[in-house]
Coordinates of N, CA, C and O in Angstrom, one line a residue:
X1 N -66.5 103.8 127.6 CA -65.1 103.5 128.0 C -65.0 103.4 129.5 O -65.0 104.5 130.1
X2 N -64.8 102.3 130.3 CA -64.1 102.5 131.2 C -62.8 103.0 131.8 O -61.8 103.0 131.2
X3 N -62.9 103.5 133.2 CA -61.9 104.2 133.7 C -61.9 103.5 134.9 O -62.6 102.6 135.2
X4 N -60.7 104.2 135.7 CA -60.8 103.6 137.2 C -59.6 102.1 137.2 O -58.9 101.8 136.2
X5 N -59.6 101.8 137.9 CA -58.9 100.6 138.7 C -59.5 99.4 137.9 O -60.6 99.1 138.3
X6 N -59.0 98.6 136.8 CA -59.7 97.7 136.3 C -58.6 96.4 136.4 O -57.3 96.4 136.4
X7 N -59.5 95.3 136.5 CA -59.0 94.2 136.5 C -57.7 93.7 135.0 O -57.9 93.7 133.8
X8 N -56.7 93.3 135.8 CA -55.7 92.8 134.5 C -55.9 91.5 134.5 O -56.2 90.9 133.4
X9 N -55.8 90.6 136.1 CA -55.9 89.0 135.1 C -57.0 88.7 136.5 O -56.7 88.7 137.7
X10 N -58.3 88.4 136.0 CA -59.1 87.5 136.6 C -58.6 86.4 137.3 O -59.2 86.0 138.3
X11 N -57.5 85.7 136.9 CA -57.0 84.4 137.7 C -56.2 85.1 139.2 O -56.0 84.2 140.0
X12 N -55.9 86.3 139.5 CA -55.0 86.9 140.6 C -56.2 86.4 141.6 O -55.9 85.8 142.7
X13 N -57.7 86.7 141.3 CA -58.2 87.3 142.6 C -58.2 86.5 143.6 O -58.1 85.4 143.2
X14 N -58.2 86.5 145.1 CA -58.1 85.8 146.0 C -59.9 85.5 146.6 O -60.7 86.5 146.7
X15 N -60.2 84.7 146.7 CA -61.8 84.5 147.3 C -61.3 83.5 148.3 O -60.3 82.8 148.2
X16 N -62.0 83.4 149.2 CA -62.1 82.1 150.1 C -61.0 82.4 151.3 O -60.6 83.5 151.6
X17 N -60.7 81.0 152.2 CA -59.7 80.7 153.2 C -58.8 80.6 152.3 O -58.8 80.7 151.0
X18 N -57.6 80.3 153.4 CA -56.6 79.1 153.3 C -56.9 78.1 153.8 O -57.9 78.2 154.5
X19 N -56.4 76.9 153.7 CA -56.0 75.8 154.4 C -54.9 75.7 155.6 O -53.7 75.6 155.1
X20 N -55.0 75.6 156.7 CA -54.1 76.1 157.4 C -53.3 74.5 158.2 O -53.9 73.7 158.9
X21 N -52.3 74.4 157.9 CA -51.3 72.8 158.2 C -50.2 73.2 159.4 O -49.5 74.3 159.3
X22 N -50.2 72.4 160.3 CA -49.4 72.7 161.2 C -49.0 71.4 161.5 O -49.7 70.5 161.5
X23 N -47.5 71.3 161.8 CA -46.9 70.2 162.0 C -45.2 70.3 162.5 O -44.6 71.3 162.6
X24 N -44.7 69.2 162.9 CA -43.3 69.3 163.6 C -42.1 70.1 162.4 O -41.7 70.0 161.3
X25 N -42.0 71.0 163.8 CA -41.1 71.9 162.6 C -39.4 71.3 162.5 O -38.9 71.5 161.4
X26 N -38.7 70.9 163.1 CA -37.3 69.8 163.3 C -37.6 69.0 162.1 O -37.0 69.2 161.1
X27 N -38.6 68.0 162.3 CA -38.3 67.0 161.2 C -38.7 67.5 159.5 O -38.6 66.8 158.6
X28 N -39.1 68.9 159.5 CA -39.3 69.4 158.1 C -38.6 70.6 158.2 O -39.0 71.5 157.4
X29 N -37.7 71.0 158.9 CA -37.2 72.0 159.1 C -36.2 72.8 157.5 O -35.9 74.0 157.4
X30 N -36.1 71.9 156.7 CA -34.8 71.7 156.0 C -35.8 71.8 154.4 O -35.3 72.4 153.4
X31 N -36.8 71.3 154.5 CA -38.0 71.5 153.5 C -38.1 73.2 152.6 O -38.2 74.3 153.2
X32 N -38.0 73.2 151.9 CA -38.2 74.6 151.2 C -39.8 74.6 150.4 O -40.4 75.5 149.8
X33 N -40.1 73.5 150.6 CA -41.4 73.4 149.7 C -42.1 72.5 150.8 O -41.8 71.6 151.7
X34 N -43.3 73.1 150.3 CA -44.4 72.1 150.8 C -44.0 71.0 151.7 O -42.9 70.4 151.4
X35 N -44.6 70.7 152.9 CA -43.7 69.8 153.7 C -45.3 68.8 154.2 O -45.2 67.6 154.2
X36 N -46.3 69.4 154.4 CA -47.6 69.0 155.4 C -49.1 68.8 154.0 O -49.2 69.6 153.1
X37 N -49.6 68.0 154.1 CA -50.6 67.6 153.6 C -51.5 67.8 154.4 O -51.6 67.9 155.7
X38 N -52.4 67.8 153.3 CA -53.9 67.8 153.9 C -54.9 67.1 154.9 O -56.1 67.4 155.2
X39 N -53.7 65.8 155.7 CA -54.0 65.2 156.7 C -53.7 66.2 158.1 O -54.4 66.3 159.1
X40 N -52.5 67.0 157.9 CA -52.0 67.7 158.7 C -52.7 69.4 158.8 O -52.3 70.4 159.3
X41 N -53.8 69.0 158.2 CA -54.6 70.3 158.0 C -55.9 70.4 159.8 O -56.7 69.7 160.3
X42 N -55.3 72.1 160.1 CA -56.8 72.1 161.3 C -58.3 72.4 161.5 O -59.1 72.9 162.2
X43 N -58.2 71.9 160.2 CA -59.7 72.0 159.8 C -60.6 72.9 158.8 O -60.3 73.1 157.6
X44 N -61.8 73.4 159.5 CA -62.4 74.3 158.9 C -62.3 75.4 159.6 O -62.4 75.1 160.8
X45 N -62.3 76.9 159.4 CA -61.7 77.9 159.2 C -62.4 78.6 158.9 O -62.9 78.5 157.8
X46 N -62.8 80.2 160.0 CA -63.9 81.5 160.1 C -63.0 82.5 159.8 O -63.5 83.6 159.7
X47 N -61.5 82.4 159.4 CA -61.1 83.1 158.7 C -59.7 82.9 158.5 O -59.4 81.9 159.2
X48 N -58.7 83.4 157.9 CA -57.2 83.6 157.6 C -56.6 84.9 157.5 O -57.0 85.7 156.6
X49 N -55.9 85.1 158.1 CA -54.9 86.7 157.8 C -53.5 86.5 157.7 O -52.9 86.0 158.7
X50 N -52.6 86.8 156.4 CA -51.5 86.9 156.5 C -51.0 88.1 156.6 O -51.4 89.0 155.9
X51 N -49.8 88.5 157.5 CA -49.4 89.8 157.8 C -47.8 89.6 157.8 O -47.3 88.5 158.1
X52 N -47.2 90.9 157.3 CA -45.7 91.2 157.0 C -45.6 92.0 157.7 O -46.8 92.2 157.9
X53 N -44.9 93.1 158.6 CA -44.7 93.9 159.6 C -43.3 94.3 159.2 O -42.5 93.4 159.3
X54 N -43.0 95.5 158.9 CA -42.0 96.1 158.9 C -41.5 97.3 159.3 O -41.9 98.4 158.9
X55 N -40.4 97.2 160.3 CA -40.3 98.5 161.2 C -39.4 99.4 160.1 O -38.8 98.8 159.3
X56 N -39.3 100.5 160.2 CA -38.0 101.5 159.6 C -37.5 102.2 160.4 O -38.1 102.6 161.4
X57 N -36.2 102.4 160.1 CA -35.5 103.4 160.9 C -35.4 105.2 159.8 O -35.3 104.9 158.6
X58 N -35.3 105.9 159.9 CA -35.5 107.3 159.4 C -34.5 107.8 159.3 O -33.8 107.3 160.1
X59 N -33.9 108.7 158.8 CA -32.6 108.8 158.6 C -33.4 110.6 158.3 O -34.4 110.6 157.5
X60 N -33.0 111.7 158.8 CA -33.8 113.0 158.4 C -32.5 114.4 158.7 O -31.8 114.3 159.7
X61 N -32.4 115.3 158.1 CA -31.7 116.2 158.6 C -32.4 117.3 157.5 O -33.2 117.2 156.6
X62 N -31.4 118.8 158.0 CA -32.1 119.8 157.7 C -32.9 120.5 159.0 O -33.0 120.0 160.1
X63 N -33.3 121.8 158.7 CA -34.4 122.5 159.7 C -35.2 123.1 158.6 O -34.9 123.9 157.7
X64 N -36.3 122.6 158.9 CA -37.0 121.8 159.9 C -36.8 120.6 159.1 O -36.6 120.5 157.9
X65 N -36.8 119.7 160.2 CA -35.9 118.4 159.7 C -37.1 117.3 158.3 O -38.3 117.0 158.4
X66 N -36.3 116.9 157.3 CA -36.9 116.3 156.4 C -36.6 115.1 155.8 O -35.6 115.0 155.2
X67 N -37.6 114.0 156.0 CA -36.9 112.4 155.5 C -35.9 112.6 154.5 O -36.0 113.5 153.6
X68 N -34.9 111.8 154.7 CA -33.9 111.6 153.7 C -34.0 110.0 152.8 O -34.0 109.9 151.6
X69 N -34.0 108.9 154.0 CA -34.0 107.6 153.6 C -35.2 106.9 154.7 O -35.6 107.3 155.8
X70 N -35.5 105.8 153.9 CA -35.8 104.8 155.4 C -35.2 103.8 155.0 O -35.0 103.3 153.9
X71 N -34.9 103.3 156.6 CA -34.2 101.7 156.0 C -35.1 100.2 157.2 O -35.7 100.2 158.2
X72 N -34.8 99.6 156.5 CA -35.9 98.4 157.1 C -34.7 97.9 158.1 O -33.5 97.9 157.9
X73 N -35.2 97.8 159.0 CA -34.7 97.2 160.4 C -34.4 95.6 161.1 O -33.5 94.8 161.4
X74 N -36.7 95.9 160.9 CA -36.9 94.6 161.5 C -38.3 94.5 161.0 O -39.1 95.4 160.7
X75 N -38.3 93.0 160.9 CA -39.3 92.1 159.8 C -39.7 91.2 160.9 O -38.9 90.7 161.8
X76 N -41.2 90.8 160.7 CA -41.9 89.9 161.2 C -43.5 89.7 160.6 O -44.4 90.5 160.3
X77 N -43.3 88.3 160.5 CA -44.8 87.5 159.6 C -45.4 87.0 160.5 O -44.8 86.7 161.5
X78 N -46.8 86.9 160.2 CA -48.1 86.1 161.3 C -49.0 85.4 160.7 O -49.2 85.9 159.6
X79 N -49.6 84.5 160.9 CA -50.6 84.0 160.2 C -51.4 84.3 161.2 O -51.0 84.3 162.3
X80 N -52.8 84.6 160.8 CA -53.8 84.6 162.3 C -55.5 84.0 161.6 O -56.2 84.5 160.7
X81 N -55.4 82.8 162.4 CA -56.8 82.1 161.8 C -57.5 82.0 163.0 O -57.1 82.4 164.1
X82 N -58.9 81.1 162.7 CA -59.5 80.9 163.8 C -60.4 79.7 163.5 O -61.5 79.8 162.9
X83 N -60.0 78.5 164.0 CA -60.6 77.3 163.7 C -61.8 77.4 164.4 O -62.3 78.1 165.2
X84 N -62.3 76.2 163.7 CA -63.8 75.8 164.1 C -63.9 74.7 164.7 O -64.7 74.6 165.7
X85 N -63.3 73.8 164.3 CA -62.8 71.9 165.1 C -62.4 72.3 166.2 O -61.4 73.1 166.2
X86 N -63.1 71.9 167.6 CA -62.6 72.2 168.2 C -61.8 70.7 168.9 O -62.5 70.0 169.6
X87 N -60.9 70.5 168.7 CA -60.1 68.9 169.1 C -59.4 69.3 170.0 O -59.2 70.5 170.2
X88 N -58.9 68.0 170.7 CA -57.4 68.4 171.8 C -56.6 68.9 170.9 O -56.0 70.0 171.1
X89 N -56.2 67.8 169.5 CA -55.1 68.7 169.0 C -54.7 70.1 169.0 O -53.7 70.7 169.5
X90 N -56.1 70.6 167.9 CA -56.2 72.1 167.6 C -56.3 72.8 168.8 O -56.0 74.0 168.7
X91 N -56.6 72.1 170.2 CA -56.6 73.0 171.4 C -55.3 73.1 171.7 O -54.9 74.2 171.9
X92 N -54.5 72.2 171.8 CA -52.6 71.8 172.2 C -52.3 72.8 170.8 O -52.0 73.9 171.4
X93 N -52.1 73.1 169.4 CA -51.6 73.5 169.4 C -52.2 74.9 169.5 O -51.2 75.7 169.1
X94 N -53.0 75.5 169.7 CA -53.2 76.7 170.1 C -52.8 77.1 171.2 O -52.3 78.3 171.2
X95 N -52.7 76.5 172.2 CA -51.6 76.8 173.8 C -49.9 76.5 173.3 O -49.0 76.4 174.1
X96 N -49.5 76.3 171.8 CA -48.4 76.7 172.0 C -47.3 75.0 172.0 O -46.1 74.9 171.8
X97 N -48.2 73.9 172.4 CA -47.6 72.4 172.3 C -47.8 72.0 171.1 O -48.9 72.1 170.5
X98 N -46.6 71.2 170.5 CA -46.5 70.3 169.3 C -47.3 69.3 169.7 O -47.0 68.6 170.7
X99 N -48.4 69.3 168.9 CA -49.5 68.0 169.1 C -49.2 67.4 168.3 O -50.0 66.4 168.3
X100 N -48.4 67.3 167.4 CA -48.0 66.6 165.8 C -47.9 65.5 166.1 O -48.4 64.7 165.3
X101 N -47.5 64.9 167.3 CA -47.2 63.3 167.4 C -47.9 62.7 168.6 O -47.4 61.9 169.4
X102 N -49.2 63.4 168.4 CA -50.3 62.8 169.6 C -52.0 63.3 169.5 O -52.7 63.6 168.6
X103 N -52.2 63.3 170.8 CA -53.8 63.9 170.7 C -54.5 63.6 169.2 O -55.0 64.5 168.5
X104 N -54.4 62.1 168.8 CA -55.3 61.4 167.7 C -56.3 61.5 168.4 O -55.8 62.5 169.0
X105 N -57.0 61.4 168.8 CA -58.8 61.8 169.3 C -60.0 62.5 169.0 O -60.1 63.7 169.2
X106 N -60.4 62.2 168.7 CA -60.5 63.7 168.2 C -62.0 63.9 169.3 O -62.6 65.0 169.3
X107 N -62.3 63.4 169.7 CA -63.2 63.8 170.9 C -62.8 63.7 172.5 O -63.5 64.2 173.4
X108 N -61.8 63.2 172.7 CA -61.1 62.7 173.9 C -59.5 63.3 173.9 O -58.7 63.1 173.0
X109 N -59.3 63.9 174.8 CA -57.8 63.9 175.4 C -57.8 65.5 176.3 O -58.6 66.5 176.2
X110 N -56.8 65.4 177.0 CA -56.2 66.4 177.9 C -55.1 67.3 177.1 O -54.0 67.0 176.6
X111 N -56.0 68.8 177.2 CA -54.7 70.1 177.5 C -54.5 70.7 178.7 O -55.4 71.0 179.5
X112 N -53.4 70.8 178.9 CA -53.0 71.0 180.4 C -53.0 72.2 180.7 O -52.4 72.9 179.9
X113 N -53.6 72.9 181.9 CA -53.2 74.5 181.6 C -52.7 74.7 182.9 O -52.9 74.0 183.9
X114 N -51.9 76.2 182.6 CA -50.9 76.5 183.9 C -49.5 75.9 183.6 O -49.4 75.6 182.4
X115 N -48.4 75.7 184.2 CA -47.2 75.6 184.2 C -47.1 75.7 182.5 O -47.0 74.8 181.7
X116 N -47.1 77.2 182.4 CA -46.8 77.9 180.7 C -45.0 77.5 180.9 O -44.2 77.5 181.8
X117 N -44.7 77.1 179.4 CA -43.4 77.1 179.2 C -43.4 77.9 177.6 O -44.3 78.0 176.7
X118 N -42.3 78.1 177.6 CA -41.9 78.5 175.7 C -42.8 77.6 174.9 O -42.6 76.4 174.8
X119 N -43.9 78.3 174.1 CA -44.8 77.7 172.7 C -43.6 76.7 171.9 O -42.5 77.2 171.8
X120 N -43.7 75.8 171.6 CA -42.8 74.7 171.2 C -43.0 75.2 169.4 O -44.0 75.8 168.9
X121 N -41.7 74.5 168.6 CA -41.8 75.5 167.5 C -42.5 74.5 166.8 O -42.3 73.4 167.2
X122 N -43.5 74.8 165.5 CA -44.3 74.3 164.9 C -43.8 74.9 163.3 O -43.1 76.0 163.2
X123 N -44.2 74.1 162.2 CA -44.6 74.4 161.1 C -45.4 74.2 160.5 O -45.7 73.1 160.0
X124 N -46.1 75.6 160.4 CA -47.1 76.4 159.8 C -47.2 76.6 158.1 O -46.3 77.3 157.5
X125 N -48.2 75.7 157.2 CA -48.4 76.0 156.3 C -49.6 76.4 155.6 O -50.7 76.0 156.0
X126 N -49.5 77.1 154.8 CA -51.0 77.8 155.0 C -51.2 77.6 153.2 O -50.4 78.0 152.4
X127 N -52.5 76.9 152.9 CA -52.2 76.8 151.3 C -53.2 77.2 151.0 O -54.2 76.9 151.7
X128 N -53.3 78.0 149.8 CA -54.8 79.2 149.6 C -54.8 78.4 147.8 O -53.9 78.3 147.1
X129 N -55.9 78.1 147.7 CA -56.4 77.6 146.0 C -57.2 78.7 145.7 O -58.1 79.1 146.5
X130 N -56.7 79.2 144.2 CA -57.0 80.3 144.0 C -58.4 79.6 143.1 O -58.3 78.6 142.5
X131 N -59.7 80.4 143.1 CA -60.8 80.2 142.7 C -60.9 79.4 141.2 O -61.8 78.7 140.8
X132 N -60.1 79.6 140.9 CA -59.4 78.6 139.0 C -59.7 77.3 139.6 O -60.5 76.6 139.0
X133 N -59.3 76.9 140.8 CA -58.9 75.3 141.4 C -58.0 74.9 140.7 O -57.7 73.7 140.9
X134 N -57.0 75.7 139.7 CA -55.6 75.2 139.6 C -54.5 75.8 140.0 O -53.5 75.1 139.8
X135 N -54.3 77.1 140.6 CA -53.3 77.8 141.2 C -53.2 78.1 142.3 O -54.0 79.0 142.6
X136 N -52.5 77.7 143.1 CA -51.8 78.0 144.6 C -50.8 78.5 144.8 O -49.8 78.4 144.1
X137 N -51.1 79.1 145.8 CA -49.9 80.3 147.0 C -49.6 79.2 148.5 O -50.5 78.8 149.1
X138 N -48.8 79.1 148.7 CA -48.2 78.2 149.8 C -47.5 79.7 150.6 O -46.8 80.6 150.2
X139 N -48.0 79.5 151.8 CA -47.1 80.3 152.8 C -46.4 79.3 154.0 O -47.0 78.7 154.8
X140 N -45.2 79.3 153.9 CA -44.5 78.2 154.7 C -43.9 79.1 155.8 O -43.1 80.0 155.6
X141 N -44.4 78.8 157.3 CA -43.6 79.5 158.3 C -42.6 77.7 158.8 O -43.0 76.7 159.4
X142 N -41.2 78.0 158.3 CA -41.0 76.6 158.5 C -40.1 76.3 159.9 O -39.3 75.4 159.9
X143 N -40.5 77.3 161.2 CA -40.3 77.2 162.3 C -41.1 78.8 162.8 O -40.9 79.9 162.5
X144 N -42.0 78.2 163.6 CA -43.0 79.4 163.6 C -43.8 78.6 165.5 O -44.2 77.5 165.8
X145 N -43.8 79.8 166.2 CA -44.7 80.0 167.3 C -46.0 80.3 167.2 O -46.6 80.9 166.3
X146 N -46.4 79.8 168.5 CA -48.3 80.1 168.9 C -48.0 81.5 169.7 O -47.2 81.4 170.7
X147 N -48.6 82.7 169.4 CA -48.6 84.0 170.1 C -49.9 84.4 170.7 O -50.3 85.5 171.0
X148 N -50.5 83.3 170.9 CA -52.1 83.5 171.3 C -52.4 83.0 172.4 O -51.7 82.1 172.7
X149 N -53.8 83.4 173.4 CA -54.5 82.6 174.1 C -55.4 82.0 174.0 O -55.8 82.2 172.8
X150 N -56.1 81.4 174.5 CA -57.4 80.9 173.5 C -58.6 81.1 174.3 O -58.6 80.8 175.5
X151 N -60.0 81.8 173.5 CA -60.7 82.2 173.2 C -61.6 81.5 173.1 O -61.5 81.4 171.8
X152 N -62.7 80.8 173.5 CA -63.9 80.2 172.9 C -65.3 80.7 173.0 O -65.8 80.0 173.9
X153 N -66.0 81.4 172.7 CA -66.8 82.2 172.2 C -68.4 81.5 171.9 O -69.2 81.6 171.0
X154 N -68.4 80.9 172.8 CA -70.1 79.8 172.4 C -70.9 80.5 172.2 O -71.2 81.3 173.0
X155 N -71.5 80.2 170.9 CA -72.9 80.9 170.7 C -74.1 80.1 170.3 O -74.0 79.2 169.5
X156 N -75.4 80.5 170.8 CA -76.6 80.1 170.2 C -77.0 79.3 168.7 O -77.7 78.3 168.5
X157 N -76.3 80.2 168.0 CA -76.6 79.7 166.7 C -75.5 79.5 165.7 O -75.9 79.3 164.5
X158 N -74.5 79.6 166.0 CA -73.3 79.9 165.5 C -72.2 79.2 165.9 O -72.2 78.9 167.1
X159 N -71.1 78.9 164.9 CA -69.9 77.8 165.5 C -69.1 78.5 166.1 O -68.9 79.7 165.8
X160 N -68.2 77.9 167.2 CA -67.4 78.9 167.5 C -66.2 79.2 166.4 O -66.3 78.6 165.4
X161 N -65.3 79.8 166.5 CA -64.3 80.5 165.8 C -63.2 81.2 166.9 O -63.1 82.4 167.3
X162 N -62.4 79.9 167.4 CA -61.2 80.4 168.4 C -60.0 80.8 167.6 O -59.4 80.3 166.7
X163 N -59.9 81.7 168.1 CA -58.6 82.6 167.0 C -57.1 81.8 167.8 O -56.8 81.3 168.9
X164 N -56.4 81.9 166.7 CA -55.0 81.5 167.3 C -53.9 82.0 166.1 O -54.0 81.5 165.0
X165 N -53.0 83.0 166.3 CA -51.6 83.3 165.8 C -50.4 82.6 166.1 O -49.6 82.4 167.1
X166 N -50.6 82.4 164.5 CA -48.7 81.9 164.2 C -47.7 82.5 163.9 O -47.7 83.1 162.8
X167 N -46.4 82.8 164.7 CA -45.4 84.1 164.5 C -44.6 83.3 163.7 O -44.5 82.1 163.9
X168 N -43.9 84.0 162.6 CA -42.5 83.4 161.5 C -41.4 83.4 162.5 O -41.4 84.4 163.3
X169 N -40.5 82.6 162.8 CA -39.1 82.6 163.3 C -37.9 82.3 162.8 O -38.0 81.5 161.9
X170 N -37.0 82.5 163.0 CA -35.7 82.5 162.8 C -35.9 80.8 161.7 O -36.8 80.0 162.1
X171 N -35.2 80.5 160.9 CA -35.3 79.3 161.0 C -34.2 79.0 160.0 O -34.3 78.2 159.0
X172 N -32.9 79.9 160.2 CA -31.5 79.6 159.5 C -30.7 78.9 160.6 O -29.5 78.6 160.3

């Protein structure tokens, strides 16, 4: 007889990346579903992290004092990947510029560094196929910032993997 922690449905488990799509967040802003395809995808990918962050506030009385309630405050999502393509695009949008409607090159073009302004807003979609190859989880940040610097990491024998985070934003 088994005991312990046992699996209920083999189709849940998560294996692998996501797919990570980034594209102009204004003209899909209004989208509730899927907005970016697989052309709009940055490539291949040394990893994916999705994160929820929630602060509480505590509510405690009594001596010596003892939780009563917690209440949620403030909320904030991230995606944090780290591509492998290294293009102008994927470099522009890792500094934070909507490359959505430029830097086609994919071996040629200019990112500019220095005169930093506000990460311009992007949408972030992140689509994970679950090991079946018929069921998908879509995470849509559908106005979402670059919170990163970038990182490139050359090695010997190994690709690089420049990390770059996507923050969720306001997008009512």
């Amino acid at each position: 007889m088994a005991t312990g922690p046992l699996t209920k449905d083999t189709s849940t488990i998560q294996l692998g990346l996501a797919q990570v799509r980034v594209g102009a967040s204004a003209a899909n802003i209004t989208s509730l579903a899927p907005a970016l395809t697989a052309t709009n995808s940055i490539g291949a990918l040394a990893n994916t992290k999705f994160t929820s962050k929630v602060d509480f506030w505590k509510l405690e009385s009594g001596f010596p004092l003892n939780e009563d309630t917690s209440i949620p405050i403030r909320e904030s999502c991230s995606l944090e990947c780290a591509f492998k393509e290294v293009t102008p695009m994927n470099l522009a949008f890792a500094r934070g510029i909507d490359a959505s409607s430029g830097y086609t090159l994919v071996h040629s073009g200019e990112v500019g560094l220095g005169n930093l302004t506000t990460p311009a807003f992007l949408r972030m979609e992140a689509v994970y196929t679950y090991p079946n190859g018929t069921s998908f989880m879509t995470i849509i940040f559908p106005r979402a910032q670059v919170s990163s610097g970038i990182e490139i990491d050359m090695k010997t024998e190994d690709a690089v993997a420049i990390p770059v985070t996507f923050e969720s934003k306001r997008a009512d």
